[in-house]
Short mmCIF file of C-alpha atoms in Angstrom, two decimals:
data_model
loop_
_atom_site.label_atom_id
_atom_site.label_comp_id
_atom_site.label_asym_id
_atom_site.label_seq_id
_atom_site.Cartn_x
_atom_site.Cartn_y
_atom_site.Cartn_z
CA MET U 1 88.00 107.38 95.55
CA PRO U 2 88.00 108.74 91.94
CA ARG U 3 85.14 107.69 89.72
CA GLY U 4 84.35 108.24 86.07
CA LYS U 5 81.16 109.48 84.45
CA ALA U 6 79.48 106.07 84.68
CA GLY U 7 80.35 105.72 88.36
CA ARG U 8 83.08 103.10 87.88
CA ARG U 9 86.13 103.45 90.02
CA LYS U 10 89.41 104.37 88.34
CA LYS U 11 92.41 102.76 89.98
CA ARG U 12 95.02 105.47 89.82
CA ARG U 13 97.14 104.73 92.85
CA THR U 14 98.04 101.12 92.03
CA HIS U 15 97.49 101.06 88.27
CA ALA U 16 99.64 103.37 86.18
CA PRO U 17 98.24 104.49 82.82
CA ASP U 18 99.38 102.43 79.84
CA ALA U 19 102.44 103.97 78.21
CA GLY U 20 102.93 102.21 74.91
CA GLU U 21 105.69 102.66 72.40
CA ASP U 22 103.80 105.54 70.80
CA ALA U 23 103.66 107.53 74.05
CA PRO U 24 105.18 111.04 73.81
CA GLY U 25 107.98 110.42 76.32
CA ALA U 26 108.68 106.76 75.59
CA ALA U 27 111.21 107.34 72.80
CA ALA U 28 112.85 110.25 74.60
CA ALA U 29 113.29 108.23 77.79
CA GLU U 30 115.20 105.53 75.91
CA GLN U 31 117.64 108.09 74.45
CA VAL U 32 118.52 109.72 77.76
CA PRO U 33 122.21 109.11 78.64
CA ARG U 34 122.64 107.19 81.88
CA SER U 35 125.92 106.92 83.71
CA PHE U 36 127.96 105.18 86.38
CA VAL U 37 130.46 107.19 88.44
CA PHE U 38 132.86 105.12 90.52
CA LYS U 39 136.46 104.88 91.69
CA SER U 40 138.90 102.05 91.16
CA GLY U 41 141.75 100.90 93.35
CA ARG U 42 143.06 102.60 96.45
CA VAL U 43 142.39 106.35 96.39
CA ALA U 44 142.68 109.19 98.87
CA GLY U 45 139.77 110.58 100.84
CA TYR U 46 139.43 113.72 98.75
CA VAL U 47 139.15 111.59 95.60
CA LYS U 48 136.23 109.75 97.22
CA GLU U 49 134.56 113.11 97.85
CA LEU U 50 135.18 114.09 94.24
CA ALA U 51 133.49 110.89 93.02
CA ALA U 52 130.43 111.59 95.20
CA GLU U 53 130.20 115.17 93.91
CA LEU U 54 130.55 114.04 90.30
CA ARG U 55 127.51 111.83 90.87
CA GLN U 56 125.56 114.92 91.93
CA LEU U 57 126.78 116.77 88.86
CA MET U 58 125.75 113.92 86.55
CA GLY U 59 122.33 113.53 88.20
CA PRO U 60 119.56 112.70 88.06
CA TYR U 61 120.27 110.04 85.41
CA THR U 62 123.09 108.34 87.31
CA ALA U 63 123.39 105.63 89.95
CA ALA U 64 123.53 107.69 93.15
CA LYS U 65 124.00 104.64 95.42
CA LEU U 66 126.24 102.47 93.29
CA ARG U 67 128.10 99.87 95.37
CA GLU U 68 131.78 99.74 94.48
CA ARG U 69 134.56 97.21 94.86
CA ARG U 70 138.16 98.22 95.12
CA ARG U 71 139.48 95.55 92.76
CA ALA U 72 136.72 95.87 90.17
CA ALA U 73 137.88 97.08 86.75
CA LEU U 74 136.04 99.08 84.13
CA LYS U 75 134.98 95.95 82.22
CA ASP U 76 133.46 94.49 85.40
CA TYR U 77 131.11 97.46 85.66
CA ALA U 78 130.43 97.27 81.91
CA ALA U 79 129.05 93.73 82.32
CA VAL U 80 126.48 95.11 84.76
CA ALA U 81 125.88 98.40 82.95
CA THR U 82 124.78 96.95 79.61
CA PRO U 83 121.59 95.20 80.86
CA LEU U 84 120.65 98.33 82.82
CA GLY U 85 120.89 100.62 79.80
CA VAL U 86 123.87 102.62 81.10
CA THR U 87 125.55 104.51 78.25
CA HIS U 88 128.55 106.17 79.94
CA MET U 89 130.95 105.33 82.74
CA LEU U 90 133.24 107.69 84.63
CA MET U 91 136.06 106.08 86.61
CA LEU U 92 138.41 107.86 89.00
CA SER U 93 141.74 106.22 89.84
CA GLN U 94 144.94 107.22 91.57
CA PRO U 95 147.76 104.97 90.36
CA ASP U 96 150.37 107.38 91.73
CA GLU U 97 150.24 110.90 93.13
CA ALA U 98 148.18 112.07 90.13
CA VAL U 99 144.47 111.44 89.61
CA ASN U 100 143.09 110.01 86.37
CA LEU U 101 139.55 110.27 85.04
CA LYS U 102 138.33 107.77 82.42
CA VAL U 103 135.19 108.58 80.41
CA ALA U 104 133.98 105.53 78.47
CA ARG U 105 131.07 105.03 76.10
CA ASN U 106 129.33 101.73 76.78
CA PRO U 107 129.49 99.16 75.24
CA GLN U 108 131.72 99.75 72.19
CA GLY U 109 133.80 102.75 73.28
CA PRO U 110 135.66 105.01 72.79
CA THR U 111 137.45 105.55 76.11
CA LEU U 112 138.98 108.92 76.96
CA THR U 113 141.59 109.18 79.73
CA PHE U 114 142.16 112.57 81.37
CA ARG U 115 144.92 113.56 83.78
CA VAL U 116 143.42 115.73 86.53
CA HIS U 117 145.86 118.54 87.22
CA SER U 118 143.86 120.18 90.01
CA PHE U 119 140.35 120.25 91.46
CA SER U 120 138.31 121.93 94.18
CA LEU U 121 135.44 120.34 96.07
CA ASN U 122 132.04 121.86 96.79
CA ARG U 123 133.03 122.86 100.31
CA HIS U 124 136.05 124.73 98.98
CA VAL U 125 133.89 126.68 96.53
CA LYS U 126 131.30 127.54 99.18
CA ALA U 127 134.01 128.78 101.53
CA LEU U 128 134.85 131.51 99.00
CA GLN U 129 131.25 132.64 98.52
CA ARG U 130 129.53 135.28 100.59
CA ARG U 131 126.05 133.76 100.14
CA PRO U 132 126.25 130.09 99.15
CA VAL U 133 123.27 128.64 97.31
CA ASP U 134 121.39 125.51 98.34
CA PRO U 135 121.27 123.32 95.18
CA ALA U 136 118.80 120.72 96.50
CA GLY U 137 116.01 121.71 94.11
CA ALA U 138 118.32 122.25 91.14
CA LEU U 139 119.80 118.72 91.32
CA LYS U 140 116.46 117.15 90.40
CA THR U 141 116.80 118.17 86.74
CA PRO U 142 119.65 117.53 84.29
CA PRO U 143 122.02 120.44 83.59
CA LEU U 144 122.57 122.41 80.41
CA VAL U 145 125.92 121.80 78.70
CA VAL U 146 128.07 124.66 77.41
CA LEU U 147 131.21 123.89 75.37
CA ASN U 148 133.38 126.99 75.14
CA ASN U 149 136.28 127.39 72.68
CA PHE U 150 135.87 123.93 71.14
CA GLY U 151 134.40 125.12 67.84
CA GLY U 152 137.48 126.25 65.95
CA ASP U 153 139.62 123.25 66.85
CA GLN U 154 139.94 120.87 63.89
CA ARG U 155 142.03 118.21 65.62
CA ALA U 156 140.34 114.83 65.54
CA HIS U 157 140.89 113.97 69.20
CA MET U 158 139.51 117.34 70.33
CA ARG U 159 136.39 116.95 68.16
CA LEU U 160 135.88 113.50 69.67
CA THR U 161 136.34 114.95 73.15
CA ALA U 162 133.74 117.65 72.51
CA VAL U 163 131.18 115.11 71.22
CA THR U 164 131.82 112.77 74.17
CA LEU U 165 131.45 115.50 76.78
CA GLN U 166 128.28 116.81 75.16
CA ASN U 167 126.69 113.36 74.99
CA LEU U 168 127.19 112.79 78.72
CA PHE U 169 124.00 114.79 79.34
CA PRO U 170 120.53 114.72 77.74
CA ALA U 171 120.03 116.71 74.57
CA ILE U 172 117.85 119.82 74.65
CA ASN U 173 114.49 119.66 72.91
CA VAL U 174 113.42 123.28 72.60
CA ALA U 175 109.87 122.39 71.59
CA ASN U 176 109.13 120.26 74.67
CA MET U 177 111.51 121.72 77.22
CA LYS U 178 110.10 123.51 80.27
CA LEU U 179 111.71 126.68 81.51
CA ALA U 180 111.47 125.50 85.12
CA ASP U 181 113.78 122.56 84.28
CA CYS U 182 116.69 124.86 83.37
CA ARG U 183 118.25 125.04 86.82
CA ARG U 184 121.91 124.16 86.28
CA VAL U 185 124.77 124.71 83.81
CA VAL U 186 127.89 122.59 83.26
CA LEU U 187 130.64 124.50 81.47
CA PHE U 188 133.60 122.92 79.65
CA HIS U 189 136.19 125.49 78.62
CA LEU U 190 139.16 124.57 76.41
CA ASP U 191 142.40 126.51 76.82
CA LYS U 192 144.06 126.07 73.43
CA ASP U 193 147.43 127.30 74.66
CA THR U 194 147.82 124.48 77.19
CA ASP U 195 145.14 122.06 75.88
CA THR U 196 143.61 121.92 79.37
CA ILE U 197 139.87 121.64 79.94
CA GLU U 198 138.20 123.55 82.77
CA LEU U 199 134.98 122.13 84.24
CA ARG U 200 132.61 124.40 86.15
CA HIS U 201 129.19 123.72 87.66
CA TYR U 202 126.69 126.56 88.16
CA CYS U 203 123.20 127.05 89.49
CA ILE U 204 120.85 129.40 87.60
CA ARG U 205 119.01 132.01 89.67
CA ALA U 206 116.49 134.60 88.54
CA THR U 207 115.37 137.74 90.39
CA PRO U 208 112.76 140.29 89.29
CA ALA U 209 114.39 143.14 87.35
CA GLY U 210 113.69 146.84 87.91
CA VAL U 211 112.99 146.37 91.63
CA ASN U 212 115.21 147.81 94.33
CA ARG U 213 116.58 145.80 97.19
CA GLY U 214 113.92 146.82 99.71
CA VAL U 215 110.97 145.74 97.57
CA ARG U 216 112.84 142.57 96.60
CA LYS U 217 113.15 141.64 100.27
CA VAL U 218 109.41 142.17 100.77
CA VAL U 219 108.67 139.99 97.74
CA ARG U 220 110.84 137.24 99.23
CA THR U 221 108.84 137.49 102.50
CA GLN U 222 111.81 138.87 104.42
CA LEU U 223 110.16 141.29 106.83
CA PRO U 224 112.16 144.57 107.07
CA ASN U 225 112.91 146.46 110.26
CA LEU U 226 110.84 149.67 110.14
CA GLY U 227 111.48 150.71 113.75
CA LYS U 228 113.58 153.76 112.81
CA LEU U 229 111.31 154.96 110.00
CA ASP U 230 108.26 157.16 110.09
CA ASP U 231 106.67 155.76 106.93
CA VAL U 232 107.10 152.71 104.72
CA SER U 233 107.86 155.03 101.78
CA GLU U 234 111.17 155.88 103.41
CA TYR U 235 112.13 152.22 103.29
CA VAL U 236 111.07 151.81 99.66
CA LEU U 237 112.66 155.05 98.40
CA GLY U 238 115.84 154.53 100.38
CA ARG U 239 115.57 157.43 102.85
CA GLY U 240 115.87 157.32 106.62
CA TYR U 241 119.19 155.47 107.00
CA THR U 242 122.73 156.78 106.77
CA GLY U 243 124.20 156.13 103.39
CA GLY U 244 120.96 155.85 101.42
CA GLY U 245 118.70 153.50 103.42
CA ALA U 246 117.52 149.97 102.94
CA GLY U 247 116.32 150.51 99.42
CA ALA U 248 119.62 151.83 98.12
CA MET U 249 121.63 149.59 95.81
CA SER U 250 125.37 149.17 96.07
CA ASP U 251 127.70 149.29 93.09
CA SER U 252 128.12 145.51 93.18
CA GLU U 253 124.33 145.04 92.95
CA ALA U 254 123.87 147.21 89.87
CA GLU U 255 121.64 145.47 87.35
CA ASP U 256 123.13 144.42 84.06
CA GLU U 257 120.79 145.14 81.15
CA THR U 258 122.31 142.31 79.08
CA ALA U 259 121.44 139.77 81.80
CA GLN U 260 117.74 140.69 81.83
CA VAL U 261 115.32 138.44 79.97
CA VAL U 262 111.55 138.22 79.61
CA LEU U 263 110.40 134.91 81.04
CA SER U 264 108.31 132.77 78.71
CA ASP U 265 106.93 130.79 81.64
CA LYS U 266 106.97 130.72 85.42
CA TYR U 267 110.40 130.16 86.93
CA SER U 268 111.72 129.14 90.32
CA GLY U 269 111.74 131.94 92.88
CA ARG U 270 109.24 134.52 94.02
CA GLY U 271 108.29 137.19 91.53
CA ASN U 272 109.48 135.21 88.48
CA VAL U 273 106.16 134.94 86.67
CA LYS U 274 105.34 134.63 83.01
CA SER U 275 106.03 137.69 80.79
CA GLN U 276 107.97 139.28 83.67
CA LYS U 277 111.45 140.71 83.10
CA SER U 278 113.98 139.03 85.40
CA GLN U 279 117.69 139.19 85.86
CA VAL U 280 119.56 135.90 85.44
CA ARG U 281 122.57 135.12 87.59
CA LEU U 282 124.89 132.15 87.97
CA SER U 283 126.09 130.83 91.33
CA GLU U 284 128.89 128.29 91.30
CA LEU U 285 128.20 124.97 93.01
CA GLY U 286 131.36 122.99 92.39
CA PRO U 287 133.34 120.93 91.88
CA ARG U 288 136.01 122.65 89.80
CA ILE U 289 138.25 120.40 87.73
CA THR U 290 141.25 121.23 85.55
CA MET U 291 142.21 118.27 83.38
CA LYS U 292 144.06 117.41 80.19
CA LEU U 293 143.39 114.69 77.64
CA LEU U 294 146.00 111.96 77.99
CA LYS U 295 144.83 109.07 75.79
CA VAL U 296 142.00 108.01 73.48
CA GLU U 297 141.26 104.30 72.94
CA ARG U 298 138.96 102.92 70.28
CA GLY U 299 137.22 100.29 72.41
CA LEU U 300 136.05 100.03 75.99
CA ALA U 301 139.31 100.40 77.95
CA GLY U 302 141.12 98.62 75.13
CA GLY U 303 141.65 98.45 71.39
CA ASP U 304 143.72 100.76 69.22
CA VAL U 305 145.20 103.87 70.80
CA LEU U 306 143.90 106.67 68.58
CA TYR U 307 145.75 109.44 70.44
CA HIS U 308 148.37 109.71 73.16
CA ALA U 309 149.67 112.96 74.58
CA HIS U 310 153.24 111.71 75.15
CA ILE U 311 153.72 108.90 72.61
CA SER U 312 153.44 109.34 68.86
CA LYS U 313 153.65 106.53 66.30
CA THR U 314 154.18 106.49 62.58
CA PRO U 315 151.49 105.00 60.33
CA GLU U 316 153.72 101.94 59.81
CA GLU U 317 154.06 101.35 63.55
CA ALA U 318 150.32 101.77 64.09
CA ALA U 319 149.60 99.31 61.28
CA ALA U 320 152.05 96.81 62.80
CA LEU U 321 150.34 97.07 66.19
CA ARG U 322 146.91 96.54 64.62
CA ARG U 323 148.22 93.53 62.70
CA LYS U 324 149.70 92.11 65.90
CA ALA U 325 146.41 92.60 67.74
CA GLN U 326 144.50 90.87 64.95
CA GLU U 327 146.92 87.94 64.97
CA LYS U 328 146.55 87.65 68.73
CA ALA U 329 142.75 87.65 68.39
CA VAL U 330 142.91 84.92 65.73
CA GLU U 331 145.26 82.84 67.90
CA ARG U 332 142.97 83.26 70.90
CA LYS U 333 140.00 82.10 68.82
CA ARG U 334 141.96 79.08 67.55
CA ARG U 335 142.96 78.10 71.10
CA ARG U 336 139.41 78.39 72.32
CA GLU U 337 138.11 76.18 69.50
CA GLU U 338 140.87 73.66 70.19
CA GLN U 339 140.05 73.61 73.87
CA GLU U 340 136.36 73.12 73.22
CA ALA U 341 137.14 70.27 70.80
CA ASN U 342 139.40 68.60 73.37
CA VAL U 343 136.76 68.89 76.07
CA GLU U 344 134.15 67.35 73.77
CA ARG U 345 136.54 64.52 72.91
CA LYS U 346 137.16 63.84 76.58
CA ARG U 347 133.44 63.82 77.29
CA ALA U 348 132.80 61.40 74.40
CA GLU U 349 135.53 59.05 75.66
CA LYS U 350 134.05 59.27 79.12
CA GLU U 351 130.62 58.29 77.81
CA VAL U 352 132.10 55.30 75.93
CA LYS U 353 133.98 54.10 79.03
CA LYS U 354 130.89 54.57 81.16
CA ARG U 355 128.78 52.51 78.75
CA LYS U 356 131.36 49.69 78.68
CA ARG U 357 131.60 49.74 82.47
CA ASP U 358 127.83 49.46 82.79
CA GLU U 359 127.86 46.50 80.37
CA ARG U 360 130.58 44.75 82.37
CA ARG U 361 128.71 45.35 85.61
CA ALA U 362 125.55 43.90 84.12
CA GLU U 363 127.46 40.89 82.82
CA ARG U 364 129.15 40.39 86.21
CA ALA U 365 125.81 40.63 88.00
CA ALA U 366 124.42 37.97 85.65
CA ARG U 367 127.37 35.64 86.37
CA ARG U 368 126.98 36.19 90.10
CA ALA U 369 123.28 35.35 89.86
CA GLU U 370 124.08 32.16 87.92
CA ALA U 371 126.69 31.13 90.49
CA GLN U 372 124.31 31.69 93.35
CA ALA U 373 121.70 29.60 91.55
CA ARG U 374 124.22 26.72 91.31
CA GLY U 375 125.26 27.25 94.94
CA GLU U 376 128.84 28.32 94.04
CA ASP U 377 130.90 31.38 95.11
CA ALA U 378 131.99 33.68 92.25
CA ASP U 379 135.33 35.54 92.73
CA LEU U 380 134.88 38.83 90.80
CA SER U 381 137.30 41.03 92.80
CA GLU U 382 139.71 41.47 89.85
CA ASP U 383 136.91 42.83 87.64
CA GLU U 384 135.86 45.26 90.36
CA ASP U 385 139.46 46.52 90.69
CA ASP U 386 139.53 47.17 86.95
CA ASP U 387 136.29 49.18 87.22
CA GLU U 388 137.77 51.32 90.00
CA ASP U 389 140.80 52.11 87.83
CA GLU U 390 138.55 53.11 84.96
CA ASP U 391 136.47 55.32 87.29
CA ASP U 392 139.64 57.19 88.14
CA ASP U 393 140.33 57.66 84.43
CA LEU U 394 136.83 59.09 83.87
CA ASP U 395 137.41 61.90 86.37
CA ASP U 396 140.83 62.74 84.96
CA ILE U 397 140.13 65.68 82.61
CA ASP U 398 143.11 67.85 81.89
CA PRO U 399 142.48 71.28 83.49
CA GLU U 400 144.61 72.86 80.74
CA LEU U 401 141.81 72.10 78.30
CA VAL U 402 139.13 74.08 80.12
CA ARG U 403 141.07 77.17 81.13
CA ASP U 404 140.12 80.64 79.98
CA PRO U 405 142.20 81.69 76.91
CA LEU U 406 142.94 85.04 78.59
CA GLU U 407 144.41 83.22 81.61
CA TYR U 408 146.33 80.97 79.24
CA ASP U 409 147.90 84.00 77.53
CA ALA U 410 148.79 85.54 80.87
CA ASP U 411 150.59 82.37 82.02
CA GLU U 412 152.54 82.15 78.81
CA ALA U 413 153.53 85.80 79.03
#
């Protein structure tokens, strides 16, 4: 058991060190974006797979085992997300043959709706690769975000899209960031001709530069077959086999000088040590998504429509819609206040009737006691019938007065 200088035991297993507000990572942990990824309604099986793979892409700051309900809407998840500190929600739905992806900022919005034109799952991407990569270790750290071709676009909805996509993932702090945490890249590419956005997910790999394939295999502890060689130098120099030997390098494995960097710290993989020149490569993990922005709403799945890909409104029409929404909000508030006042009035009347009933019961009990003292029978059945009628009136509260204003509006509509 660990002990300090004075011999006192330090409880490290069950007592975590105090992390106050001034701790180095306390402020950064609060600013990390956290997300929910879920599907809504009835969707196909491949859409369910896409939702599960999007959770991997958004990890590790996402709910990996979120329990979903088919009829739950975006606002239902928002009610749970706010106390948990969730900042973004991604919802997949399939209202028709097409697939929609909603990206919402919790709790005030905005909400971006994308129409998914096409996508490929992880298994489809791996089927096209000669040597698929195992991303288990890379999924433990958040990815780096690359926005390509968004810079020169001055349209307001595209600038909002770029900011929203960038804020889905934690920001990079160059001063405190570790090189070993840079394991993945998420790329968003904007095609300005079609206004489609391509999403790609890559894993970063590094291999020692300036080393031929034979030595690289030895470094990776892959034991070579030296049965046909007279000396190990033949394996290293590439002699002894037809076509150049084990150490020869094919044209596809030629090293790119622009992809070689000097590592500032130790990196994942054998031979990637500090101050060592390594070659950086990207291996695609999936999924691939091709989508187009369909609609931008000001609030959380509601509010003013700031942009729509198929519907355009004049400033006068937009102002009329805002005025109509404000009038509806004022009317809803007035109805709620009226309902609350009616409920309070009913409760006050009920209290008055209850007090009068108790007084009559006390008076009737006194008369019955007097009659019994005189040896007479008191007929009080009519008074009791009146009390029963009043009890029925006390329980009769109009259900129209306690309904939800939203339900009231829906019935009227």
